[in-house]
Short mmCIF file of C-alpha atoms and ligand atoms in Angstrom, two decimals:
data_model
loop_
_atom_site.label_atom_id
_atom_site.label_comp_id
_atom_site.label_asym_id
_atom_site.label_seq_id
_atom_site.Cartn_x
_atom_site.Cartn_y
_atom_site.Cartn_z
CA MET A 285 0.00 0.00 0.00
CA LYS A 286 2.24 2.73 -1.31
CA VAL A 287 0.68 6.17 -0.98
CA ALA A 288 2.27 9.22 -2.55
CA VAL A 289 1.34 12.20 -0.38
CA MET A 290 1.35 15.52 -2.24
CA PRO A 291 0.33 18.36 0.09
CA GLY A 292 0.88 21.23 -2.38
CA ASP A 293 0.08 24.87 -1.60
CA GLY A 294 -1.97 27.04 0.74
CA ILE A 295 -4.07 24.97 3.11
CA GLY A 296 -3.00 21.78 1.29
CA PRO A 297 -0.28 20.82 3.81
CA GLU A 298 -2.52 21.50 6.84
CA VAL A 299 -5.44 19.42 5.67
CA THR A 300 -3.24 16.64 4.30
CA ARG A 301 -1.44 16.34 7.65
CA GLU A 302 -4.74 15.51 9.39
CA ALA A 303 -5.68 12.93 6.75
CA VAL A 304 -2.27 11.28 7.17
CA ARG A 305 -2.77 11.14 10.94
CA VAL A 306 -6.07 9.35 10.40
CA LEU A 307 -4.47 6.87 7.98
CA GLU A 308 -1.63 6.19 10.39
CA ALA A 309 -4.05 5.64 13.27
CA LEU A 310 -5.60 2.73 11.37
CA ASP A 311 -2.32 0.82 11.62
CA LEU A 312 -2.71 -0.75 8.20
CA PRO A 313 -0.12 -3.40 7.49
CA GLY A 314 2.16 -2.43 4.61
CA LEU A 315 1.13 1.23 4.47
CA THR A 316 4.08 3.22 3.12
CA LEU A 317 3.95 6.98 2.67
CA LEU A 318 6.11 8.75 0.09
CA GLU A 319 6.08 12.53 -0.33
CA GLY A 320 6.22 14.64 -3.46
CA ASP A 321 6.24 18.38 -4.15
CA VAL A 322 3.49 19.79 -6.36
CA GLY A 323 2.20 23.22 -7.31
CA GLY A 324 3.69 26.58 -6.39
CA ILE A 325 5.93 25.09 -3.74
CA ALA A 326 7.34 22.66 -6.33
CA TYR A 327 7.95 25.56 -8.69
CA GLN A 328 9.87 27.38 -5.95
CA ARG A 329 11.95 24.34 -5.07
CA HIS A 330 12.44 22.69 -8.45
CA GLY A 331 11.43 25.24 -11.09
CA HIS A 332 8.36 23.28 -12.17
CA PRO A 333 4.88 22.69 -10.65
CA LEU A 334 5.09 18.99 -11.50
CA PRO A 335 8.77 18.04 -11.32
CA ALA A 336 9.92 14.80 -12.99
CA GLU A 337 10.77 13.28 -9.62
CA THR A 338 7.22 13.91 -8.34
CA LEU A 339 5.80 12.19 -11.40
CA GLU A 340 8.18 9.31 -10.74
CA ILE A 341 6.94 9.02 -7.14
CA ALA A 342 3.35 9.10 -8.42
CA ARG A 343 4.01 6.32 -10.92
CA ALA A 344 5.67 4.13 -8.29
CA ALA A 345 2.72 4.49 -5.91
CA ASP A 346 -0.63 2.65 -5.71
CA ALA A 347 -2.49 5.83 -4.86
CA ILE A 348 -1.94 9.55 -4.47
CA LEU A 349 -3.29 11.65 -1.62
CA PHE A 350 -3.34 15.18 -2.93
CA GLY A 351 -3.90 18.41 -0.96
CA ALA A 352 -4.41 21.47 -3.13
CA VAL A 353 -2.47 23.65 -5.56
CA GLY A 354 -2.70 27.33 -6.39
CA ASP A 355 -0.71 30.34 -5.31
CA PRO A 356 -1.54 33.93 -6.27
CA ALA A 357 2.20 34.67 -6.30
CA CYS A 358 2.39 32.49 -9.43
CA ASP A 359 -0.37 34.29 -11.37
CA ALA A 360 2.08 36.10 -13.61
CA LEU A 361 3.93 32.96 -14.67
CA GLU A 362 3.30 31.48 -18.09
CA ARG A 363 0.49 28.95 -17.95
CA SER A 364 2.71 25.87 -18.22
CA LEU A 365 4.50 26.85 -15.00
CA ARG A 366 1.44 27.71 -12.91
CA PRO A 367 0.57 25.51 -9.91
CA GLU A 368 -2.66 24.19 -11.49
CA GLN A 369 -0.54 22.41 -14.09
CA ALA A 370 0.49 19.96 -11.37
CA ILE A 371 -2.99 18.53 -10.94
CA LEU A 372 -3.85 18.77 -14.65
CA GLY A 373 -0.52 17.08 -15.49
CA LEU A 374 -1.04 14.25 -12.99
CA ARG A 375 -4.57 13.64 -14.28
CA SER A 376 -3.46 13.45 -17.90
CA GLU A 377 -0.04 11.79 -17.48
CA LEU A 378 -1.52 9.06 -15.31
CA GLY A 379 -4.68 8.61 -17.41
CA LEU A 380 -6.96 9.47 -14.49
CA PHE A 381 -10.05 10.13 -16.56
CA ALA A 382 -12.88 9.34 -14.15
CA ASN A 383 -13.55 11.81 -11.38
CA LEU A 384 -15.99 10.68 -8.70
CA ARG A 385 -17.37 13.53 -6.64
CA PRO A 386 -20.02 12.39 -4.18
CA ALA A 387 -22.23 14.95 -2.45
CA THR A 388 -24.31 13.65 0.42
CA MET A 389 -26.06 15.52 3.18
CA PHE A 390 -24.66 14.88 6.63
CA PRO A 391 -27.50 14.57 9.14
CA GLY A 392 -27.52 17.65 11.32
CA LEU A 393 -25.99 20.00 8.76
CA GLU A 394 -29.21 20.72 6.85
CA ALA A 395 -29.51 24.20 8.28
CA LEU A 396 -26.02 25.07 7.04
CA SER A 397 -26.84 24.34 3.42
CA ALA A 398 -27.32 27.29 1.10
CA LEU A 399 -30.68 25.64 0.35
CA LYS A 400 -33.79 25.26 2.49
CA SER A 401 -33.23 22.45 5.03
CA GLU A 402 -36.00 20.21 3.76
CA ILE A 403 -34.60 20.40 0.23
CA ALA A 404 -31.00 19.92 1.34
CA ALA A 405 -31.89 16.91 3.48
CA ARG A 406 -32.50 14.82 0.38
CA ILE A 407 -29.09 15.31 -1.26
CA ASP A 408 -27.39 12.02 -2.08
CA LEU A 409 -25.74 12.25 -5.45
CA LEU A 410 -22.56 11.37 -7.25
CA ILE A 411 -21.05 13.51 -9.96
CA VAL A 412 -18.97 11.51 -12.42
CA ARG A 413 -16.84 14.08 -14.18
CA GLU A 414 -14.66 13.32 -17.20
CA LEU A 415 -11.15 14.51 -16.41
CA ASN A 416 -8.83 14.04 -19.39
CA GLY A 417 -10.55 15.90 -22.21
CA ASP A 418 -12.84 18.78 -23.11
CA VAL A 419 -11.87 22.41 -23.34
CA TYR A 420 -9.32 21.77 -20.56
CA PHE A 421 -6.94 19.91 -22.83
CA GLY A 422 -7.83 21.23 -26.29
CA GLU A 423 -5.60 23.55 -28.28
CA LYS A 424 -5.54 26.97 -26.64
CA ALA A 425 -4.08 30.36 -27.38
CA ILE A 426 -4.30 34.08 -26.98
CA GLU A 427 -3.51 35.44 -30.41
CA THR A 428 -3.46 38.77 -32.15
CA LEU A 429 -5.71 39.13 -35.16
CA PRO A 430 -4.54 40.94 -38.32
CA ASP A 431 -6.51 44.03 -37.27
CA GLY A 432 -4.67 44.11 -33.94
CA ARG A 433 -7.46 42.78 -31.68
CA ARG A 434 -6.49 40.01 -29.28
CA ARG A 435 -8.50 36.79 -29.29
CA GLY A 436 -8.48 33.94 -26.81
CA ARG A 437 -9.58 30.45 -27.79
CA ASP A 438 -9.80 27.00 -26.25
CA LEU A 439 -10.88 24.03 -28.31
CA MET A 440 -13.67 21.91 -26.86
CA SER A 441 -13.61 18.34 -28.14
CA TYR A 442 -14.39 14.78 -27.14
CA ALA A 443 -13.58 11.63 -29.07
CA GLU A 444 -16.18 8.89 -28.85
CA ASP A 445 -13.93 6.49 -26.94
CA GLU A 446 -13.37 9.16 -24.28
CA VAL A 447 -17.11 9.54 -23.85
CA ARG A 448 -17.69 5.79 -23.92
CA ARG A 449 -15.28 4.97 -21.12
CA ILE A 450 -16.62 7.64 -18.75
CA ALA A 451 -20.18 6.58 -19.61
CA HIS A 452 -19.35 3.00 -18.58
CA VAL A 453 -17.96 4.24 -15.25
CA ALA A 454 -21.14 6.24 -14.65
CA PHE A 455 -23.54 3.45 -15.60
CA ARG A 456 -21.69 1.00 -13.34
CA ALA A 457 -21.77 3.53 -10.50
CA ALA A 458 -25.53 3.94 -11.02
CA GLN A 459 -25.99 0.16 -10.89
CA GLY A 460 -24.42 0.23 -7.43
CA ARG A 461 -26.75 3.04 -6.28
CA ARG A 462 -30.36 3.99 -7.12
CA LYS A 463 -29.96 3.02 -10.80
CA ARG A 464 -30.60 6.48 -12.22
CA LEU A 465 -28.20 8.33 -14.45
CA CYS A 466 -28.47 11.92 -15.67
CA SER A 467 -26.12 12.86 -18.49
CA VAL A 468 -25.47 16.59 -18.57
CA ASP A 469 -24.51 18.37 -21.79
CA LYS A 470 -25.29 21.38 -23.94
CA ALA A 471 -26.46 19.46 -27.01
CA ASN A 472 -28.82 22.27 -28.04
CA VAL A 473 -25.78 24.37 -28.95
CA LEU A 474 -22.57 22.32 -29.00
CA GLU A 475 -21.59 19.57 -31.45
CA THR A 476 -19.24 18.14 -28.83
CA SER A 477 -22.30 17.68 -26.64
CA GLN A 478 -24.32 16.13 -29.47
CA LEU A 479 -21.66 13.44 -29.89
CA TRP A 480 -21.52 13.04 -26.11
CA ARG A 481 -25.26 12.44 -26.01
CA ASP A 482 -25.24 10.01 -28.97
CA VAL A 483 -22.47 7.92 -27.41
CA VAL A 484 -24.11 7.86 -23.97
CA VAL A 485 -27.30 6.56 -25.64
CA GLU A 486 -25.28 3.81 -27.38
CA VAL A 487 -23.65 2.75 -24.12
CA ALA A 488 -27.03 2.75 -22.36
CA ALA A 489 -28.07 -0.30 -24.38
CA GLU A 490 -25.66 -2.33 -22.22
CA TYR A 491 -27.31 -1.15 -19.00
CA PRO A 492 -31.03 -1.79 -19.37
CA ASP A 493 -31.45 -1.73 -15.58
CA VAL A 494 -30.34 1.93 -15.35
CA ALA A 495 -32.83 4.73 -16.14
CA LEU A 496 -31.04 7.32 -18.29
CA GLU A 497 -32.07 10.93 -18.78
CA HIS A 498 -30.35 13.83 -20.51
CA MET A 499 -30.27 17.38 -19.24
CA TYR A 500 -28.80 20.62 -20.56
CA VAL A 501 -26.21 22.04 -18.22
CA ASP A 502 -28.09 25.27 -17.58
CA ASN A 503 -31.15 23.31 -16.55
CA ALA A 504 -28.97 20.98 -14.45
CA ALA A 505 -27.57 23.97 -12.57
CA MET A 506 -31.11 25.07 -11.85
CA GLN A 507 -32.39 21.62 -10.83
CA LEU A 508 -29.39 21.19 -8.54
CA VAL A 509 -30.62 24.02 -6.35
CA ARG A 510 -34.34 23.50 -6.96
CA ASP A 511 -34.44 19.80 -6.07
CA PRO A 512 -31.02 18.15 -5.71
CA GLY A 513 -32.69 15.05 -4.26
CA ARG A 514 -33.88 14.16 -7.76
CA PHE A 515 -30.31 13.26 -8.81
CA ASP A 516 -28.60 9.93 -8.27
CA VAL A 517 -25.58 9.74 -10.60
CA VAL A 518 -24.73 12.67 -12.87
CA VAL A 519 -22.22 12.16 -15.69
CA THR A 520 -20.74 15.11 -17.50
CA GLY A 521 -17.68 16.57 -19.22
CA ASN A 522 -14.68 18.19 -17.62
CA LEU A 523 -15.81 21.83 -17.60
CA PHE A 524 -19.47 21.31 -16.69
CA GLY A 525 -18.40 18.83 -14.00
CA ASP A 526 -15.98 21.33 -12.50
CA ILE A 527 -18.72 23.92 -12.14
CA LEU A 528 -21.55 21.64 -11.02
CA SER A 529 -19.42 19.96 -8.35
CA ASP A 530 -18.58 23.27 -6.67
CA GLN A 531 -22.27 24.11 -6.79
CA ALA A 532 -23.18 20.73 -5.26
CA SER A 533 -20.77 21.38 -2.41
CA MET A 534 -22.61 24.48 -1.28
CA CYS A 535 -25.88 22.57 -1.44
CA VAL A 536 -24.37 20.21 1.13
CA GLY A 537 -23.19 23.06 3.31
CA SER A 538 -19.52 23.56 2.70
CA ILE A 539 -16.86 22.93 0.13
CA GLY A 540 -14.76 21.77 3.08
CA LEU A 541 -16.69 18.50 3.19
CA LEU A 542 -16.48 17.15 -0.34
CA ALA A 543 -14.00 14.44 -1.26
CA SER A 544 -13.07 13.12 -4.66
CA ALA A 545 -11.37 10.28 -6.46
CA ALA A 546 -9.74 10.39 -9.89
CA LEU A 547 -9.45 6.92 -11.33
CA GLY A 548 -7.97 5.45 -14.47
CA GLU A 549 -7.58 1.99 -15.90
CA ARG A 550 -4.43 0.83 -14.08
CA GLN A 551 -5.14 -1.81 -11.47
CA THR A 552 -3.28 -2.21 -8.20
CA ALA A 553 -3.10 -5.39 -6.11
CA HIS A 554 -6.43 -4.63 -4.42
CA GLY A 555 -8.16 -2.04 -6.55
CA THR A 556 -7.64 0.79 -9.00
CA PHE A 557 -4.78 3.28 -9.04
CA GLY A 558 -6.18 6.68 -8.20
CA LEU A 559 -5.62 10.22 -7.03
CA TYR A 560 -7.67 11.44 -4.07
CA GLU A 561 -8.20 15.07 -3.22
CA PRO A 562 -10.65 17.43 -1.57
CA ILE A 563 -12.58 19.33 -4.23
CA HIS A 564 -11.66 22.66 -2.61
CA GLY A 565 -8.62 24.66 -3.61
CA SER A 566 -5.62 26.04 -1.75
CA ALA A 567 -7.54 28.91 -0.07
CA PRO A 568 -4.53 31.23 0.20
CA ASP A 569 -6.54 33.69 2.33
CA ILE A 570 -6.64 31.27 5.28
CA ALA A 571 -3.45 29.29 4.61
CA GLY A 572 -1.15 28.60 7.55
CA LYS A 573 -3.69 29.78 10.11
CA GLY A 574 -4.99 26.39 11.15
CA LEU A 575 -8.52 27.41 10.14
CA ALA A 576 -9.17 25.04 7.24
CA ASN A 577 -11.55 22.11 7.59
CA PRO A 578 -9.60 18.88 6.88
CA MET A 579 -12.73 16.74 6.60
CA ALA A 580 -12.80 16.72 2.78
CA THR A 581 -9.23 15.44 2.70
CA ILE A 582 -9.90 12.89 5.44
CA LEU A 583 -12.91 11.68 3.44
CA SER A 584 -10.70 11.54 0.34
CA ALA A 585 -8.38 9.21 2.24
CA ALA A 586 -11.42 7.02 2.94
CA MET A 587 -12.20 6.92 -0.78
CA MET A 588 -8.59 5.89 -1.38
CA LEU A 589 -8.89 2.96 1.00
CA ARG A 590 -12.08 1.88 -0.75
CA HIS A 591 -11.09 2.27 -4.41
CA SER A 592 -7.33 1.64 -4.44
CA PHE A 593 -6.90 -0.76 -1.54
CA GLY A 594 -10.17 -2.68 -1.25
CA ARG A 595 -10.40 -1.65 2.41
CA GLU A 596 -14.13 -1.01 2.61
CA ASP A 597 -14.25 -1.55 6.38
CA GLU A 598 -11.63 1.06 7.18
CA ALA A 599 -13.12 3.46 4.61
CA ALA A 600 -16.49 3.18 6.29
CA ARG A 601 -14.89 3.64 9.73
CA ILE A 602 -13.39 6.95 8.64
CA GLU A 603 -16.66 8.12 7.10
CA THR A 604 -18.58 7.18 10.22
CA ALA A 605 -16.05 8.99 12.41
CA VAL A 606 -16.44 12.17 10.34
CA SER A 607 -20.20 12.01 10.39
CA ARG A 608 -20.23 11.37 14.16
CA ALA A 609 -17.96 14.36 14.69
CA LEU A 610 -20.39 16.48 12.70
CA ALA A 611 -23.40 15.02 14.50
CA ASP A 612 -21.68 15.84 17.81
CA GLY A 613 -21.47 19.47 16.76
CA VAL A 614 -17.82 19.70 15.67
CA ARG A 615 -17.90 22.64 13.27
CA GLY A 616 -15.08 24.21 11.35
CA HIS A 617 -15.04 27.88 10.41
CA ASP A 618 -16.52 26.92 7.02
CA LEU A 619 -19.59 25.66 8.90
CA GLY A 620 -19.92 28.68 11.15
CA GLY A 621 -18.04 27.07 14.05
CA ALA A 622 -14.73 27.69 15.75
CA ALA A 623 -12.95 24.34 15.48
CA GLY A 624 -9.55 24.61 13.81
CA THR A 625 -7.80 22.16 11.51
CA ALA A 626 -6.01 20.16 14.22
CA THR A 627 -9.04 20.16 16.54
CA ILE A 628 -11.20 18.70 13.80
CA GLY A 629 -8.53 16.09 12.99
CA GLU A 630 -8.39 15.21 16.68
CA ALA A 631 -12.19 14.93 16.88
CA VAL A 632 -12.23 12.50 13.96
CA LEU A 633 -9.39 10.44 15.46
CA GLU A 634 -11.20 10.16 18.78
CA ARG A 635 -14.24 8.71 17.03
CA LEU A 636 -12.35 6.35 14.76
C1 IPM B 266 -10.95 21.06 -9.43
C2 IPM B 266 -10.16 22.33 -9.61
C3 IPM B 266 -9.20 22.17 -10.78
C4 IPM B 266 -10.02 21.95 -12.02
C5 IPM B 266 -8.21 23.33 -10.96
C6 IPM B 266 -7.37 23.56 -9.72
C7 IPM B 266 -7.33 23.15 -12.15
O1 IPM B 266 -11.01 23.41 -9.77
O2 IPM B 266 -10.33 20.00 -9.22
O3 IPM B 266 -12.17 21.11 -9.50
O4 IPM B 266 -10.47 22.90 -12.66
O5 IPM B 266 -10.22 20.79 -12.37
MG1 MG B 267 -13.06 22.95 -9.48
#
């Protein structure tokens, strides 16, 4: 069980530290932790946000526990040297195309949701976001036109095999849940989305037990706040998934609670190689102050135990410990409370 720990920037190191403490407390036989620099800190130390040696460590591991990247001090750097390239590079270099972002209401937190409590109470959904394609990885440029005006462009594209493989992941996930899949696109305007929709329909033939619906992304954004309980599994492209998952987090109450897994095809001894990270960013405004909620990262470690190491029992123990801590009133600053990073980590450990 080789885990590459990549704390990154801002609050990344603080929240990752607590997740590592939880992992260590489980006393798992064979757990080995390696550490790699990513993001702005890696640029400072090695001149690149994703240094070759970090990529090497990632490749040698069975799973990656990732904190966050992003540093305003790097905003002026050319894009290829900015911290975000670390996570984008890991996702693409390691073929981590399937991003699982669950959003579930924790009992007791309903009143903290941005939505009305009775609506928020019903949230139990999984966003399956494609992670290796779309406008994220298409040709991009800021160019100067012959008349002197500047123009920015980013190519949106999906090949059918890219859509097919993420569709399979989503259908299988739906089979393990309430058997409902909503594919989100913008097929009324975009050809990329039309192909997406056509391919999802083709794949659906192999999953007759799953009820498939299609929804335009603008409508999906609306339904997500109107009645999030109507969603089971949502499958969508890279850009729409990025936006909808942040939105889903506020429906649950805080972005400090949402974990994620990025999975590819490579198998490990007991599961699938993957990268696990909170969906929040580096939050430079509160970095180093011990204010960040580490729960999303702790829950990401639970996902790692489940998907990469086949340790369902320990994964569930961590999740139960987090939900008990919340039920007992442990509240980080993100949830209107006063508990700091280490206090929250401690509270989870006590309940493990
Ligand atoms: C996320 C983040 C990243 C993304 C950034 C940091 C590149 O917002 O994981 O959702 O856009 O994918
Ligand atoms: Mg995002």
